[in-house]
XYZ file of C-alpha atoms in Angstrom:
365
model
C -8.161 -24.866 -11.173
C -11.219 -23.714 -13.157
C -11.042 -23.807 -16.884
C -10.130 -20.326 -18.033
C -10.417 -18.649 -21.366
C -8.788 -15.391 -20.450
C -5.051 -14.701 -20.847
C -2.726 -14.835 -17.873
C 0.297 -12.697 -17.079
C 3.118 -12.889 -19.568
C 6.198 -14.988 -18.935
C 9.454 -13.420 -17.826
C 11.966 -12.738 -20.550
C 14.506 -15.421 -21.287
C 18.128 -15.099 -20.315
C 20.525 -13.479 -22.811
C 23.059 -14.813 -25.264
C 25.482 -13.086 -27.629
C 25.636 -16.088 -29.910
C 24.312 -15.053 -33.329
C 22.295 -18.250 -33.542
C 20.464 -17.280 -30.379
C 19.192 -13.757 -30.626
C 16.887 -13.796 -27.545
C 19.454 -11.565 -25.843
C 18.240 -9.823 -22.708
C 21.820 -9.271 -21.506
C 22.053 -8.719 -17.789
C 22.369 -12.140 -16.226
C 25.286 -13.479 -18.398
C 27.118 -10.171 -18.071
C 27.713 -10.878 -14.384
C 30.623 -13.319 -13.908
C 33.496 -13.826 -11.514
C 36.872 -12.299 -12.405
C 39.263 -14.914 -13.766
C 41.656 -14.022 -10.982
C 39.290 -15.075 -8.321
C 39.093 -18.774 -7.509
C 35.553 -20.047 -7.671
C 33.821 -21.335 -4.582
C 30.291 -22.437 -3.720
C 29.620 -19.254 -1.743
C 30.809 -16.963 -4.556
C 28.873 -18.901 -7.200
C 25.732 -18.432 -5.061
C 26.401 -14.754 -4.812
C 26.778 -14.542 -8.613
C 23.409 -16.130 -9.059
C 21.871 -13.746 -6.472
C 23.458 -10.796 -8.237
C 22.010 -12.062 -11.544
C 18.549 -12.270 -10.006
C 18.832 -8.684 -8.862
C 20.098 -7.619 -12.291
C 17.106 -9.212 -13.969
C 14.853 -7.345 -11.573
C 16.381 -3.963 -12.627
C 13.981 -3.761 -15.509
C 10.501 -5.082 -16.161
C 9.904 -8.196 -18.211
C 8.348 -6.188 -21.015
C 11.376 -3.923 -21.143
C 13.773 -6.842 -21.267
C 11.799 -8.382 -24.041
C 11.848 -5.185 -26.017
C 15.654 -4.754 -25.526
C 16.172 -8.369 -26.632
C 14.227 -7.737 -29.823
C 16.139 -4.488 -30.385
C 19.445 -6.389 -30.219
C 18.241 -9.262 -32.393
C 17.119 -6.825 -35.102
C 20.368 -4.850 -35.072
C 22.522 -7.959 -35.028
C 20.635 -9.386 -38.027
C 20.914 -6.060 -39.800
C 24.660 -6.010 -39.265
C 25.093 -9.564 -40.682
C 23.123 -8.572 -43.804
C 25.471 -5.594 -44.271
C 28.562 -7.753 -43.771
C 29.705 -6.317 -40.429
C 29.694 -7.210 -36.773
C 27.686 -5.551 -33.920
C 30.631 -5.775 -31.495
C 32.360 -3.499 -30.557
C 29.881 -0.641 -31.034
C 30.413 0.767 -34.613
C 29.203 4.382 -34.492
C 29.187 4.769 -38.276
C 27.080 1.657 -38.813
C 24.643 2.595 -36.012
C 24.143 5.963 -37.738
C 23.384 4.134 -40.992
C 21.054 1.722 -39.122
C 19.074 4.670 -37.740
C 18.856 6.184 -41.163
C 17.555 2.886 -42.545
C 14.903 2.706 -39.763
C 13.749 6.263 -40.459
C 13.633 6.015 -44.237
C 11.963 2.681 -44.571
C 14.314 1.817 -47.470
C 14.198 -1.917 -46.661
C 11.187 -4.246 -46.614
C 9.958 -2.813 -43.327
C 8.007 0.489 -43.137
C 9.656 3.614 -41.693
C 9.574 3.770 -37.898
C 8.454 6.722 -35.820
C 10.986 8.984 -34.089
C 9.928 7.711 -30.656
C 10.420 4.088 -31.729
C 13.845 4.820 -33.237
C 14.841 6.571 -30.003
C 13.742 3.585 -28.009
C 15.623 1.238 -30.294
C 18.756 3.256 -29.664
C 18.214 3.055 -25.910
C 17.859 -0.702 -26.283
C 21.188 -0.928 -28.088
C 22.862 1.223 -25.459
C 21.510 -1.072 -22.715
C 22.621 -4.234 -24.523
C 26.122 -2.837 -25.078
C 26.376 -1.945 -21.420
C 25.607 -5.512 -20.394
C 28.554 -6.622 -22.505
C 31.030 -4.173 -21.031
C 30.878 -1.647 -23.904
C 29.782 1.990 -23.897
C 27.663 3.316 -26.750
C 28.439 6.983 -27.107
C 25.154 8.472 -28.216
C 26.923 11.880 -28.578
C 29.239 10.535 -31.244
C 28.713 12.684 -34.335
C 27.865 9.691 -36.564
C 24.971 8.906 -34.211
C 23.951 12.309 -32.788
C 23.750 14.243 -36.061
C 21.798 11.530 -37.895
C 19.307 11.202 -34.970
C 18.947 15.067 -34.795
C 18.205 15.150 -38.502
C 15.617 12.351 -38.164
C 13.918 14.226 -35.388
C 13.922 17.496 -37.336
C 12.562 15.943 -40.485
C 10.144 13.316 -39.142
C 9.177 14.367 -35.619
C 5.422 14.686 -35.004
C 3.569 15.959 -32.045
C 2.924 13.142 -29.600
C -0.598 11.645 -29.971
C -2.346 11.773 -26.592
C -5.114 9.321 -25.801
C -8.474 10.736 -25.054
C -9.330 11.263 -21.378
C -12.284 9.318 -20.005
C -14.520 11.853 -18.271
C -16.910 11.166 -15.290
C -19.957 10.765 -17.569
C -17.976 8.413 -19.750
C -16.876 6.038 -16.976
C -20.432 5.972 -15.600
C -21.750 5.019 -19.047
C -18.995 2.403 -19.442
C -19.705 0.548 -16.156
C -23.409 0.712 -16.920
C -22.870 -1.607 -19.894
C -21.465 -4.381 -17.664
C -23.636 -7.198 -16.387
C -23.863 -8.199 -12.711
C -22.477 -11.673 -13.179
C -19.024 -12.563 -11.729
C -17.127 -11.340 -14.792
C -19.109 -8.095 -14.804
C -18.380 -7.516 -11.115
C -14.715 -7.970 -11.729
C -14.616 -5.686 -14.788
C -16.622 -3.055 -12.954
C -14.075 -3.049 -10.055
C -11.211 -2.815 -12.588
C -12.639 0.234 -14.348
C -13.692 2.113 -11.192
C -10.522 1.320 -9.207
C -8.307 2.175 -12.179
C -10.170 5.480 -12.711
C -10.338 6.580 -9.084
C -6.780 5.635 -8.421
C -5.357 6.984 -11.632
C -3.628 3.635 -12.036
C -1.593 2.167 -14.897
C -3.086 -1.029 -16.280
C -0.037 -2.996 -15.065
C -0.618 -1.585 -11.551
C -4.216 -2.774 -11.548
C -3.527 -6.411 -12.495
C -0.370 -6.650 -10.305
C -2.344 -6.140 -7.031
C -2.506 -8.873 -4.409
C -4.935 -9.157 -1.515
C -2.118 -9.160 1.060
C 1.506 -8.231 1.217
C 3.902 -10.904 -0.261
C 1.049 -13.213 -1.266
C 2.753 -14.029 -4.590
C 6.296 -13.642 -6.018
C 5.042 -11.572 -8.938
C 3.015 -9.134 -6.805
C 3.258 -5.466 -7.664
C 1.471 -4.285 -4.543
C -1.419 -5.053 -2.208
C -4.738 -3.638 -0.877
C -5.964 -2.679 2.582
C -9.728 -2.009 2.785
C -10.698 0.392 5.607
C -13.943 2.008 6.688
C -13.331 5.169 4.705
C -11.808 3.553 1.586
C -8.932 1.434 0.350
C -5.241 1.965 0.421
C -3.180 0.555 -2.399
C 0.532 -0.033 -1.795
C 2.195 -0.107 -5.199
C 5.630 -0.894 -6.413
C 5.517 1.558 -9.350
C 7.999 3.001 -11.830
C 8.941 5.733 -9.411
C 9.254 3.409 -6.416
C 6.841 2.344 -3.661
C 3.913 4.606 -3.128
C 0.542 4.558 -1.447
C -2.673 5.418 -3.321
C -5.762 6.338 -1.232
C -9.114 5.698 -2.851
C -12.069 6.946 -0.801
C -15.584 5.648 -0.913
C -17.954 7.184 -3.489
C -21.221 9.007 -2.944
C -23.304 5.969 -4.003
C -22.664 2.244 -4.129
C -23.411 1.880 -7.898
C -20.306 3.945 -8.764
C -18.126 3.410 -5.626
C -14.780 1.794 -6.524
C -14.360 0.449 -2.971
C -17.806 -1.155 -3.004
C -17.150 -2.633 -6.433
C -13.888 -4.104 -5.181
C -15.582 -5.593 -2.069
C -18.362 -7.138 -4.181
C -15.899 -8.757 -6.550
C -13.704 -10.196 -3.759
C -16.757 -11.439 -1.857
C -18.523 -13.250 -4.770
C -15.287 -14.490 -6.268
C -14.275 -15.877 -2.835
C -10.823 -14.313 -3.047
C -8.988 -13.730 0.203
C -5.421 -14.481 -0.911
C -3.207 -14.000 -3.959
C -4.049 -11.899 -7.055
C -6.990 -9.540 -6.761
C -7.995 -9.683 -10.391
C -8.037 -13.159 -11.961
C -9.748 -14.887 -14.825
C -13.023 -16.648 -14.688
C -14.306 -20.073 -15.837
C -15.897 -20.400 -19.238
C -19.390 -20.194 -17.810
C -18.372 -17.114 -15.829
C -19.470 -18.605 -12.468
C -16.099 -19.351 -10.880
C -12.853 -17.344 -10.417
C -9.615 -19.030 -11.369
C -6.275 -18.604 -9.640
C -4.570 -17.087 -12.703
C -3.686 -13.366 -12.644
C -5.145 -11.292 -15.492
C -2.768 -9.934 -18.135
C -2.683 -6.105 -18.342
C -3.873 -6.355 -21.925
C -7.248 -7.354 -20.503
C -7.596 -3.786 -19.108
C -6.953 -2.229 -22.504
C -9.462 -4.554 -24.206
C -11.992 -3.851 -21.494
C -11.727 -0.076 -21.928
C -12.084 -0.256 -25.689
C -15.039 -2.662 -25.517
C -16.995 -0.617 -22.974
C -16.229 2.609 -24.842
C -17.920 1.108 -27.885
C -20.825 -0.413 -25.954
C -21.446 2.943 -24.146
C -21.552 4.837 -27.453
C -18.826 7.254 -26.413
C -17.651 9.517 -29.347
C -20.286 7.842 -31.549
C -19.769 10.640 -33.985
C -16.564 8.967 -35.107
C -16.036 5.643 -37.068
C -15.444 2.663 -34.841
C -11.759 2.402 -35.868
C -11.089 6.012 -34.830
C -12.992 5.524 -31.491
C -10.876 2.498 -30.641
C -7.676 4.389 -31.443
C -8.609 7.235 -29.131
C -8.850 5.294 -25.911
C -6.362 3.094 -24.043
C -5.328 2.268 -20.467
C -3.870 5.756 -20.133
C -7.357 7.190 -20.664
C -8.215 6.198 -17.055
C -5.237 8.188 -15.657
C -5.838 11.112 -17.930
C -9.479 11.081 -16.955
C -8.802 11.387 -13.248
C -6.218 14.155 -13.838
C -8.636 16.056 -16.106
C -11.743 15.712 -13.883
C -10.552 16.047 -10.328
C -11.083 19.671 -9.380
C -8.459 19.656 -6.603
C -4.970 21.144 -5.989
C -2.548 19.873 -8.609
C -0.289 18.545 -5.876
C -2.835 15.878 -4.856
C -3.284 14.772 -8.470
C 0.485 14.524 -8.873
C 0.723 12.373 -5.768
C -2.110 10.092 -6.771
C -0.596 9.447 -10.201
C 2.932 8.978 -8.821
C 4.478 11.603 -11.084
C 7.956 12.913 -10.252
C 7.161 16.380 -11.633
C 4.176 18.688 -11.878
C 4.935 19.135 -15.581
C 4.134 15.444 -16.214
C 0.861 15.780 -14.349
C -0.115 18.793 -16.494
C 0.335 16.658 -19.608
C -2.440 14.375 -18.269
C -4.767 17.288 -17.435
C -6.148 17.355 -20.977
C -8.844 20.019 -20.664
C -9.159 20.830 -16.993
C -7.055 24.062 -16.982
C -7.622 25.390 -20.484
C -8.447 29.073 -20.436
C -8.903 29.094 -16.647
C -6.417 31.950 -16.661
C -7.198 34.291 -19.548
C -4.098 36.323 -20.173
C -5.781 38.058 -23.100
C -8.264 39.744 -20.719
C -5.621 40.244 -18.106
C -3.629 42.200 -20.612
C -6.612 44.535 -21.140
C -7.811 43.251 -24.480
């Protein structure tokens, strides 16, 4: 394998444990055991292992890691307060949430969205241990409602990358092997409205690798991506562009041809000299870094300081850009992005529909 300086996909989360000395708890696999009344057998033991594999697949590796950290933090907090995390103590969980929101300890105050996610992580961890965390319990619900009322802020949306922006971004890339790859990533992600995890999880063919999140099929009129996304399997159609320089399908074909890739991950790292493709799948963080780097190189929003420009753009900027720029029926945008509701799609359409319907004039003013 070629020497590679770029990061590969992250490892799967480790299995769980409720031992206080081992706080890497991800929960699901050890929660599945045979009832004591059932005599063990080889066949049943194999089924238990199979069930554990399916349970681990119920959430993504990143989600499991986040839940494990949530539990480790709460368990440590309980020990410092002289109490136990099991069974679920509603009063202590309410105090824990208040501590997170106030920043009274050595750590800074957390945002409302992070606190809400921490609570979801605790609920998941308790469920894996056979307990139910009642989020409607007054000790939890009233504290959380107060936190949201006092500290909630309007969600910060990332800036949408517009057509002229993406053209300027790809223009900054060289035409070496690494540049061909990054050009294909940007154009495919933009035209497909893809999440960064969906981009890097693609394989050339179906079932090429165990960690595949989908595959590609290049046709005369475009490429079809079959994705195993958050909302289930879906197909994304990406047609050919009006010119080769900005066509996502042509960019993909060029990368695959010169990288000599006909099996396995579509987007992989390159050797140190940038002349050879490795076999190691890219990490989704590469997409975020690529977007931020090319935004700076292209001079987008140059009226702002560099720190502010970097904070404005992320992987979601590609999806928001497609939703904001595609002048087509909303249903087609919703299908391309894989949204379950039109309301979610409208959140991504940053500026497309503003003032298109002027109710002021319609009311006669």
